Every structure is written in C-alpha cells, then in structure tokens.
PDB file of C-alpha atoms in Angstrom:
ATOM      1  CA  UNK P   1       0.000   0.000   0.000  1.00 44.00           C
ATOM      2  CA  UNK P   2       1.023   3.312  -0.626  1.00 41.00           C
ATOM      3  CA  UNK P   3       0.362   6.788   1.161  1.00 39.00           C
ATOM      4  CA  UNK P   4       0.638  10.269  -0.253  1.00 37.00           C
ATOM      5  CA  UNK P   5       1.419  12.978   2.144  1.00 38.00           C
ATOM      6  CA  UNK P   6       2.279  16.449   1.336  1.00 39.00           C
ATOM      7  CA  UNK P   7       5.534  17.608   2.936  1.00 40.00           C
ATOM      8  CA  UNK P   8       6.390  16.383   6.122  1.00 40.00           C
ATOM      9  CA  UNK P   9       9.049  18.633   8.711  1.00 35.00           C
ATOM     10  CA  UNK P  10       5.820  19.803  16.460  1.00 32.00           C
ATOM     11  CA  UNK P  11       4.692  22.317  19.914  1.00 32.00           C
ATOM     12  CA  UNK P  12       3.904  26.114  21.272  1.00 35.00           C
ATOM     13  CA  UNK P  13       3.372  29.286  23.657  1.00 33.00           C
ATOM     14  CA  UNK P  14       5.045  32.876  24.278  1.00 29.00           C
ATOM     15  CA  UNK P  15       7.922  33.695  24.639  1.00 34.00           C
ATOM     16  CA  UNK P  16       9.499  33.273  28.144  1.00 34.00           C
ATOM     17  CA  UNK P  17      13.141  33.488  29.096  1.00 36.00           C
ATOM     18  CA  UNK P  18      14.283  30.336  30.280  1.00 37.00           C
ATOM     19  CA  UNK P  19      17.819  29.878  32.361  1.00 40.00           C
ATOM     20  CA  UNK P  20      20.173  29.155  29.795  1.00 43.00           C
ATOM     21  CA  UNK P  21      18.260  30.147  26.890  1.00 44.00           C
ATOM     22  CA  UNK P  22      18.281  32.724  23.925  1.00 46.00           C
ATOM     23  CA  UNK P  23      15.927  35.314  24.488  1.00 51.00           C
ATOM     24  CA  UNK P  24      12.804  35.574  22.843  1.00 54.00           C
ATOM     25  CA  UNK P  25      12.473  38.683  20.056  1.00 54.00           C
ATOM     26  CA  UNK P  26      10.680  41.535  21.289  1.00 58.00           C
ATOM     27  CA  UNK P  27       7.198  41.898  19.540  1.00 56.00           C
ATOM     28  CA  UNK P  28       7.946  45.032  17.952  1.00 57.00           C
ATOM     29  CA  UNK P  29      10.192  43.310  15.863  1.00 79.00           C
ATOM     30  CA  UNK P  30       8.544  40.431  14.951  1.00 88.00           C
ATOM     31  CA  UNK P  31       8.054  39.680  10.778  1.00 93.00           C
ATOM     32  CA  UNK P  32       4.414  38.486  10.103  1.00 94.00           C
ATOM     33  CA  UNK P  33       3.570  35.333   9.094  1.00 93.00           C
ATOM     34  CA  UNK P  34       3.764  35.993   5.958  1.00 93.00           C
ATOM     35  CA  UNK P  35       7.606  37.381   5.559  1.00 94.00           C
ATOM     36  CA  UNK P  36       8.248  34.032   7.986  1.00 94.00           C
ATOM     37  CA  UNK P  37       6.787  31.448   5.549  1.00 92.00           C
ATOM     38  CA  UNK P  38       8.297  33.015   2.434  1.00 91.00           C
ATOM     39  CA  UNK P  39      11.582  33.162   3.513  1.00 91.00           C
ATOM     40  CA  UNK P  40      11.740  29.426   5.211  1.00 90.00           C
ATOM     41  CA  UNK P  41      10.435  28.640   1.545  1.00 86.00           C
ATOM     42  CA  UNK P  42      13.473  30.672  -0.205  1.00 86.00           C
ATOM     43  CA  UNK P  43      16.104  28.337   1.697  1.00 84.00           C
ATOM     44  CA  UNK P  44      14.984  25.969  -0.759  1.00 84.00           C
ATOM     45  CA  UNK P  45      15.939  28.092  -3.519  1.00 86.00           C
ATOM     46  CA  UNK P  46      17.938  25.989  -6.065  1.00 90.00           C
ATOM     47  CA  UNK P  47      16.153  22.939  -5.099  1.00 91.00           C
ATOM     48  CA  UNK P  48      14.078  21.488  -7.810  1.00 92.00           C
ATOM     49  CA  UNK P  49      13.249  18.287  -6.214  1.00 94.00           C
ATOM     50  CA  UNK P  50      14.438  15.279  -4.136  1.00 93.00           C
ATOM     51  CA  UNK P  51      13.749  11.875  -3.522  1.00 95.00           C
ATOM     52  CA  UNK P  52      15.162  10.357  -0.369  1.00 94.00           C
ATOM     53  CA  UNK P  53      15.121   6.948   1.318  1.00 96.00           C
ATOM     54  CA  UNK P  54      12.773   6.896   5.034  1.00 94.00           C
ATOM     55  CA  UNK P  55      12.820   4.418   7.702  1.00 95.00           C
ATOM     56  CA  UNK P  56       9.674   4.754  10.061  1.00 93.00           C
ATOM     57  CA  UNK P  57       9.994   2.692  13.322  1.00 94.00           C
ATOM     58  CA  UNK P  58       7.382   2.920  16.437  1.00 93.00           C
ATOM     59  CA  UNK P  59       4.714   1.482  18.183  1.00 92.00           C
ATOM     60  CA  UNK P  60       1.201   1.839  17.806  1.00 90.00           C
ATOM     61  CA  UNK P  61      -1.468   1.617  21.008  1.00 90.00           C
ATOM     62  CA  UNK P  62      -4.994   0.156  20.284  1.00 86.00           C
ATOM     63  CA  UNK P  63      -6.884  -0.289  23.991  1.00 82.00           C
ATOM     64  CA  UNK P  64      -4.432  -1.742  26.299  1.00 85.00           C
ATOM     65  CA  UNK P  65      -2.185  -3.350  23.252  1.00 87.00           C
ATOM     66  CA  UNK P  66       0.526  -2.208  22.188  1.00 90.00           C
ATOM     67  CA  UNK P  67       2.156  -2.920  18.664  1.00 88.00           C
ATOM     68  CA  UNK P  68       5.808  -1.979  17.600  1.00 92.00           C
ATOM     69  CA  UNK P  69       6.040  -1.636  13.501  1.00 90.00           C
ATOM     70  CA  UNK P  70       8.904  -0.679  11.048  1.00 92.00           C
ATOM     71  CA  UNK P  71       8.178   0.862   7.480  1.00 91.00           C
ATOM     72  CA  UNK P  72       9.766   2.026   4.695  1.00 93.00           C
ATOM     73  CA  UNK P  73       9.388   4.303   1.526  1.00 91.00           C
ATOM     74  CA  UNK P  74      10.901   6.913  -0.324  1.00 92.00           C
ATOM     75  CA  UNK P  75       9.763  10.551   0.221  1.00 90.00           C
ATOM     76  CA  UNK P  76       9.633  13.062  -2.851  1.00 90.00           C
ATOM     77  CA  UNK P  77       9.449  16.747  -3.196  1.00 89.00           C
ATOM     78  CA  UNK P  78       9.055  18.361  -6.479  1.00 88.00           C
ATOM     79  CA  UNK P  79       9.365  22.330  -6.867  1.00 85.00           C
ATOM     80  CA  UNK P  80       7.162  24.566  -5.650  1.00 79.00           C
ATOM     81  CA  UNK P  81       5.276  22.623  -3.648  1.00 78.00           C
ATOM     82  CA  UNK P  82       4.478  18.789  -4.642  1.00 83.00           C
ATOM     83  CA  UNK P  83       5.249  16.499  -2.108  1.00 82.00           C
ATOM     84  CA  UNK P  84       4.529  12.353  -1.613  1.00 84.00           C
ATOM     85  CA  UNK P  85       5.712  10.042   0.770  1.00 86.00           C
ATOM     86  CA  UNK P  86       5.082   6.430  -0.695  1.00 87.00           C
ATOM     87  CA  UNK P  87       5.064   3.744   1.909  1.00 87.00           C
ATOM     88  CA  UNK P  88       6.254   0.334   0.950  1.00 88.00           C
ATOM     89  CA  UNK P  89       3.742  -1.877   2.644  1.00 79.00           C
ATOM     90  CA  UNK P  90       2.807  -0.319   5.772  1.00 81.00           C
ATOM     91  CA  UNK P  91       1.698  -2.981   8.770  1.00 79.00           C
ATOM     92  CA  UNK P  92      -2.465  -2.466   9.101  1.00 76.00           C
ATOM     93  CA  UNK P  93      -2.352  -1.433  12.536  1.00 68.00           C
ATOM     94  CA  UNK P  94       0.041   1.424  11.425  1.00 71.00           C
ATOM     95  CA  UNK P  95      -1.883   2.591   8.580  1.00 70.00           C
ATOM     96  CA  UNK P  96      -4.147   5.299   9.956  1.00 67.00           C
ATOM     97  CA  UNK P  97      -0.692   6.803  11.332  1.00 66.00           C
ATOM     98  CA  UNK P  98       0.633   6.787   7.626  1.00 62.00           C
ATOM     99  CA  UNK P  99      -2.858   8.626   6.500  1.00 64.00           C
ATOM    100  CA  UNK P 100      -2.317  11.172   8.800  1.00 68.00           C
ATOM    101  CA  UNK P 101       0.569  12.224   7.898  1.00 68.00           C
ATOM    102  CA  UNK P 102      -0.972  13.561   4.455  1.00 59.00           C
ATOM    103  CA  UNK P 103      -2.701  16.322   6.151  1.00 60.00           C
ATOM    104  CA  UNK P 104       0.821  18.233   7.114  1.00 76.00           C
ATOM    105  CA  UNK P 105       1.382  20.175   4.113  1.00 77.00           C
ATOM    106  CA  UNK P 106       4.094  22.748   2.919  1.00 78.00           C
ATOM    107  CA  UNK P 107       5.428  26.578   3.717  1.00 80.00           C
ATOM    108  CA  UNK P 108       4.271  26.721   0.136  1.00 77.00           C
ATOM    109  CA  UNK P 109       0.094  25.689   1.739  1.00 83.00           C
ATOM    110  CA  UNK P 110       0.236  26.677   4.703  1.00 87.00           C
ATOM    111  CA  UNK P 111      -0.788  30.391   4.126  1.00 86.00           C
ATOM    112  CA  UNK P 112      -2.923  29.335   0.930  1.00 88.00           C
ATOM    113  CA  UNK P 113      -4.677  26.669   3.296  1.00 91.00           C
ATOM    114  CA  UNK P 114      -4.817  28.427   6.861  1.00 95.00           C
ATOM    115  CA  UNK P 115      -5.256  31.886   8.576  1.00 96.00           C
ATOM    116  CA  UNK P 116      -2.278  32.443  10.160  1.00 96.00           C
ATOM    117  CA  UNK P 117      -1.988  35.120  13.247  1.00 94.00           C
ATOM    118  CA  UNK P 118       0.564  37.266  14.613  1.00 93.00           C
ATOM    119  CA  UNK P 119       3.891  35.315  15.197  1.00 95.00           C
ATOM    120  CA  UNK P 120       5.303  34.875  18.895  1.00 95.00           C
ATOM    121  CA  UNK P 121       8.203  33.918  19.349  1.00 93.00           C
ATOM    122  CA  UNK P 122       9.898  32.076  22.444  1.00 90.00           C
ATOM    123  CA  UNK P 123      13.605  29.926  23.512  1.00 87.00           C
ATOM    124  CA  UNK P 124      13.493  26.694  21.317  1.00 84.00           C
ATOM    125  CA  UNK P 125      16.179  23.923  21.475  1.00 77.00           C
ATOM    126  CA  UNK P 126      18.480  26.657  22.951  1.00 79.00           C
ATOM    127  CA  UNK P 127      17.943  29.431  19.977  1.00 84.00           C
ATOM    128  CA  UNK P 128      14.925  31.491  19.445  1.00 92.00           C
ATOM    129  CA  UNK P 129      11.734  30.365  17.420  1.00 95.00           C
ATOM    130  CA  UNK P 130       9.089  31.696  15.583  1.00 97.00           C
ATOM    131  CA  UNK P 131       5.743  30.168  16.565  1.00 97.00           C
ATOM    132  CA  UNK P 132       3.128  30.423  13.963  1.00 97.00           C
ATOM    133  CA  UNK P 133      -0.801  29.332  15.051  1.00 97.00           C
ATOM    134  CA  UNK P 134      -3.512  29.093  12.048  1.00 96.00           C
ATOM    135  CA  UNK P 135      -6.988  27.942  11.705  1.00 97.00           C
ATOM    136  CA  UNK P 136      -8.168  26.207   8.799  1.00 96.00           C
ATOM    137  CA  UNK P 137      -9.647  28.654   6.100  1.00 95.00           C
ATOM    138  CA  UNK P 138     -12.162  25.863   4.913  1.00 94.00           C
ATOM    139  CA  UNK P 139     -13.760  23.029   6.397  1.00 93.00           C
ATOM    140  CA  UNK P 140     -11.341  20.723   7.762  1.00 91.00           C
ATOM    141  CA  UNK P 141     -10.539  18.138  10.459  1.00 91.00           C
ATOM    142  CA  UNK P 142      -7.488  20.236  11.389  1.00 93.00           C
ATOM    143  CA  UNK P 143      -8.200  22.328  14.322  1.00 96.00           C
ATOM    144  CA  UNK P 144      -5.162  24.575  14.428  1.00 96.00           C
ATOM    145  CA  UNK P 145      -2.316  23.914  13.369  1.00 96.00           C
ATOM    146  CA  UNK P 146       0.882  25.594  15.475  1.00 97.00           C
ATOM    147  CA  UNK P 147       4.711  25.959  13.686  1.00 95.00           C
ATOM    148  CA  UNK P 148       7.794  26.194  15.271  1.00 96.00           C
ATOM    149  CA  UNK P 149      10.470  27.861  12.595  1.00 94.00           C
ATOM    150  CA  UNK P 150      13.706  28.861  13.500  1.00 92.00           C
ATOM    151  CA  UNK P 151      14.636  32.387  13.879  1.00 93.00           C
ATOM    152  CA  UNK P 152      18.045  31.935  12.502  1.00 89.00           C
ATOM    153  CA  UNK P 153      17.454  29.532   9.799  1.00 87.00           C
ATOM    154  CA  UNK P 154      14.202  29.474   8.872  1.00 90.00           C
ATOM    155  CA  UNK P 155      13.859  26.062   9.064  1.00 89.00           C
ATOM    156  CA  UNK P 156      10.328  24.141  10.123  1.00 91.00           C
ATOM    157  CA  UNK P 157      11.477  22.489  13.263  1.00 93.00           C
ATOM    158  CA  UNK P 158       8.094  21.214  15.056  1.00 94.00           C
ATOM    159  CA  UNK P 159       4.585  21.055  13.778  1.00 95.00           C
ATOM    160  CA  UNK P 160       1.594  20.719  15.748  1.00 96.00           C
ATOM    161  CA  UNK P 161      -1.893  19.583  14.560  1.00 94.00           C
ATOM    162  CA  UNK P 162      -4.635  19.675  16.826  1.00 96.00           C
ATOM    163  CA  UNK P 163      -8.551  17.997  15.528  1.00 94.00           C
ATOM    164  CA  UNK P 164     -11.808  18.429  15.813  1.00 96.00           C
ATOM    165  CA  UNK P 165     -12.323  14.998  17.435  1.00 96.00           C
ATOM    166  CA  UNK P 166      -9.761  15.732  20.130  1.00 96.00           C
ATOM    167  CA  UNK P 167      -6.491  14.611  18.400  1.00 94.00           C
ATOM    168  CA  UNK P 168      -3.580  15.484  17.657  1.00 95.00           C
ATOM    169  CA  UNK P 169      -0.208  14.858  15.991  1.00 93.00           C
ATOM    170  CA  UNK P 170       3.323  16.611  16.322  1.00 95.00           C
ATOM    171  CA  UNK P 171       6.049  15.946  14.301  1.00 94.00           C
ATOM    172  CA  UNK P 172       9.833  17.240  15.138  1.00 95.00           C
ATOM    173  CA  UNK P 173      12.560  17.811  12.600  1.00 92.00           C
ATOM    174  CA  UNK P 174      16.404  16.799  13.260  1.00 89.00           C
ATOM    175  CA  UNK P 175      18.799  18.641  11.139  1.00 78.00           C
ATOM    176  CA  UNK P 176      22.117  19.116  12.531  1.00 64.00           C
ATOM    177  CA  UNK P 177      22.431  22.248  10.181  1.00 64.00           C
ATOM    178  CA  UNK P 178      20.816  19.277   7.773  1.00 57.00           C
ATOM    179  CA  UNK P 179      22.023  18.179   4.716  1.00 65.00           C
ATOM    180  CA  UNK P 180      23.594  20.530   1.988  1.00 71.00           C
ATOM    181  CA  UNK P 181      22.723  24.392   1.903  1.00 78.00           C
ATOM    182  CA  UNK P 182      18.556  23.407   2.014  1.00 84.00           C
ATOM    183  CA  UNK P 183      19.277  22.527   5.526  1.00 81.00           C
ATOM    184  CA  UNK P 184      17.103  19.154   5.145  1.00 88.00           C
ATOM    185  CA  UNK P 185      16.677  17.424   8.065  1.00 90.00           C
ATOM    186  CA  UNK P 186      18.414  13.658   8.808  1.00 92.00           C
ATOM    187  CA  UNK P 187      15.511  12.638  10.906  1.00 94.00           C
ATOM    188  CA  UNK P 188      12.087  13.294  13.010  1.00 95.00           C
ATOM    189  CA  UNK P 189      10.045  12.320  15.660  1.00 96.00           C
ATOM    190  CA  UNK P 190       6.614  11.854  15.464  1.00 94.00           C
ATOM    191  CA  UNK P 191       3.759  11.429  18.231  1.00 95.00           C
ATOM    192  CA  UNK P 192       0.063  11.027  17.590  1.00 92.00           C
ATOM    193  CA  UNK P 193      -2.943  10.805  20.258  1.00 93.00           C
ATOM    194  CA  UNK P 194      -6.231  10.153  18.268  1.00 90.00           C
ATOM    195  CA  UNK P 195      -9.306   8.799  19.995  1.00 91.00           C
ATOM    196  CA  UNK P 196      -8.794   5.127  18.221  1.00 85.00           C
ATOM    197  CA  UNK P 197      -5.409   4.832  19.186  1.00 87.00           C
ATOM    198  CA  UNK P 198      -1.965   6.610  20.166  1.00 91.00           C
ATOM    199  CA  UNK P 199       1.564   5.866  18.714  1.00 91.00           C
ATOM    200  CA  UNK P 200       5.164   7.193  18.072  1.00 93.00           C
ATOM    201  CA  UNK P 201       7.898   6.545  16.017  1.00 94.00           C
ATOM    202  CA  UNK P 202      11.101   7.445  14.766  1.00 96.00           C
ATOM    203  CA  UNK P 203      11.708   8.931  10.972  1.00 94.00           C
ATOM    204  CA  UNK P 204      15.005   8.334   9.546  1.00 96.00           C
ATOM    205  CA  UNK P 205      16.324   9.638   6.015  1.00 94.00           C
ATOM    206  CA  UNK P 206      18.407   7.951   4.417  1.00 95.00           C
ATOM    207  CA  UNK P 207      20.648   9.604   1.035  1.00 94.00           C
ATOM    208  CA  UNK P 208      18.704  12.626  -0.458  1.00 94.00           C
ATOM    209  CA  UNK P 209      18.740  12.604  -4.529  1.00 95.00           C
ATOM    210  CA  UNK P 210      18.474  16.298  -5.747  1.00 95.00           C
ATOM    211  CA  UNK P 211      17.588  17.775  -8.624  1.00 96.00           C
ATOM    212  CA  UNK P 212      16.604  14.911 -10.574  1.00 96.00           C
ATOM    213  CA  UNK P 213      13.420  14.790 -12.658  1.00 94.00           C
ATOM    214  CA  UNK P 214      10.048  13.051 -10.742  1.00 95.00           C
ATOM    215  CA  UNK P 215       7.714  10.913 -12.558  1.00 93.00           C
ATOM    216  CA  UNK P 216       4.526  13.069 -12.503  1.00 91.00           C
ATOM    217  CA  UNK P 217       2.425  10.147 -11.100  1.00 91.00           C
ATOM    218  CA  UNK P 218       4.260   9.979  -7.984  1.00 88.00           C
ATOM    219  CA  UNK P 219       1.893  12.760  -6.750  1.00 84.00           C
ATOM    220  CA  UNK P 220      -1.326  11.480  -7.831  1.00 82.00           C
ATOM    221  CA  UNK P 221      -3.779  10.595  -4.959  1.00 75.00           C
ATOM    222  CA  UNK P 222      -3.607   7.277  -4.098  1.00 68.00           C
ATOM    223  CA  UNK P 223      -6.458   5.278  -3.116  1.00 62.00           C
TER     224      UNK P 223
END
C-alpha cells in the first residue's frame, strides 16, 4: 500500500526566558507570518526536487495493546510545492498513522490553506523560534495547526496539529544544520494521540537525490 502525504518537517506558547536560553524577540520586531513562511520557503531556492530513502519505526497503542512496527518508503518533493511520501507496505495497525501524515502540508500551503496570526516567538532547542498558530480557512478536520520555525534559519522544526475529534499529531525535525545548503533534516520524531489509538515513532532519512526529474504520477492521490 502506498500513502501520499504532502511535505512532512511539532509544539507552542510565548515567549518566556528560560535559564540558559536565547531570548525571545521583542514583539515590535517580529516579521508576520507571511515574511516568515516566504523566507523558510526561499532556503529551498535551487532545489528542484528530491527523492530520499525513510525508515519509520514505532509502536502503535490500540486499547491496552501495544504494537511496535517498522516501514519504509521513499519521500519526494518536487518544486514549488508537490510532495509524496510512498510507503512500501505499511503494517495495518500502522496505517491510519501513515494517513495522517498527508494532512501536514508545505510553507508553500500553509498560508494558501490556513489563517495564520501574529507570530510569537519564544527559547526553542536553545535558539529562538518563531511560533506560527492558524486555523483552517475551509472546512477541515485540522483544528489549528501551530509551527515552530527557527529564527536563525528558517527552518520548520516542530509542527503541531490539533482535531476536531480531540487529536492530535506533532512531528519534530532533526537537522544538525541538515544536509547541503537546504538545511534538510536527517531525521524526526513523530507522536500522535487520536481517539482510536496513540503511537510514536522514529523517521530516519536515508541519502537525499536532488535535482533529478520526478515521474509526474508519484503525486497522484492514491487510493
């Protein structure tokens, strides 16, 4: 079986000073959201596409059981904004795990898709983050949806999606300044709570091909 998701790359609040961290940017000086998403989308300026390896290991909770799983696929990205993740396979009882991940999106959708409000910003993995909160312009299952993006960088580092039925799933980028100049990220954590069943799991990306051309059917919907 395969799953389409649109770009993967989790949490939120104001800015507080913690011991040890940077401090958060005065308000005053704060870029919108929309200056924020454009420029974490011009990091990837150059970058026509990729295709890259993913390893996907966790556990899934159903009632009291608990189920590990390991999957793999290849994730692809395709300039501006096409993205797939095609899973080779996935074990049933990790399935609706894999179908959620289609709903993140892309910098590219995320101000086409959602209203976004006035960035915060607060101490994140010892630097200073942008934290971006939007509600769904149309009907949706989404909630909100809450982005952490570095305010060095630019990178997405965390995404949080919160649902209607009282779910939610976060998703954390590792990049270790990432690979090459776009800064993508080696791996991610991932942690869902829906009202059928929790689970977590490790992301790991393998070799990233860049620039090559994409078969156009990679990014049809799969059903």
């Amino acid at each position: 079986m395969t799953t389409t998701v649109r770009r993967l790359a989790l949490l939120g609040g104001i800015g507080v000073v913690l011991p040890g961290a940077s401090a958060a940017i005065p308000p005053a000086a704060l870029p919108d959201a929309a200056t924020i998403l454009q420029r974490s989308e011009s990091r990837w300026q150059g970058l026509t596409s990729y295709q890259v390896p993913v390893t996907i290991s966790g556990s899934i909770r159903v009632a009291i059981v608990s189920l590990p799983f390991k999957m793999t696929g290849t994730q692809y990205y395709q300039a501006p904004d096409q993205q797939a993740l095609r899973l080779d396979n996935p074990p049933r009882a990790a399935r609706g795990l894999g179908n959620s991940l289609s709903t993140l999106g892309t910098p590219q959708t995320w101000l086409r898709d959602y209203a976004i409000g006035q960035p915060v910003s607060q101490p994140h993995g010892g630097h200073s983050a942008y934290v971006l909160t939007g509600t769904p312009k149309r009907e949706s299952r989404v909630k909100t949806v809450t982005m952490w993006i570095s305010a060095t960088t630019y990178a997405v580092e965390s995404i949080l999606f919160s649902y209607n039925n009282g779910g939610s799933l976060s998703l954390s980028f590792h990049r270790h300044h990432g690979i090459s100049q776009y800064h993508l990220p080696r791996g991610a954590t991932l942690t869902a709570h829906f009202p059928g069943y929790s689970g977590s799991a490790a992301i790991a990306y393998g070799d990233y091909t860049l620039n090559q051309p994409i078969p156009a059917t990679v990014f049809e919907p799969q059903h």
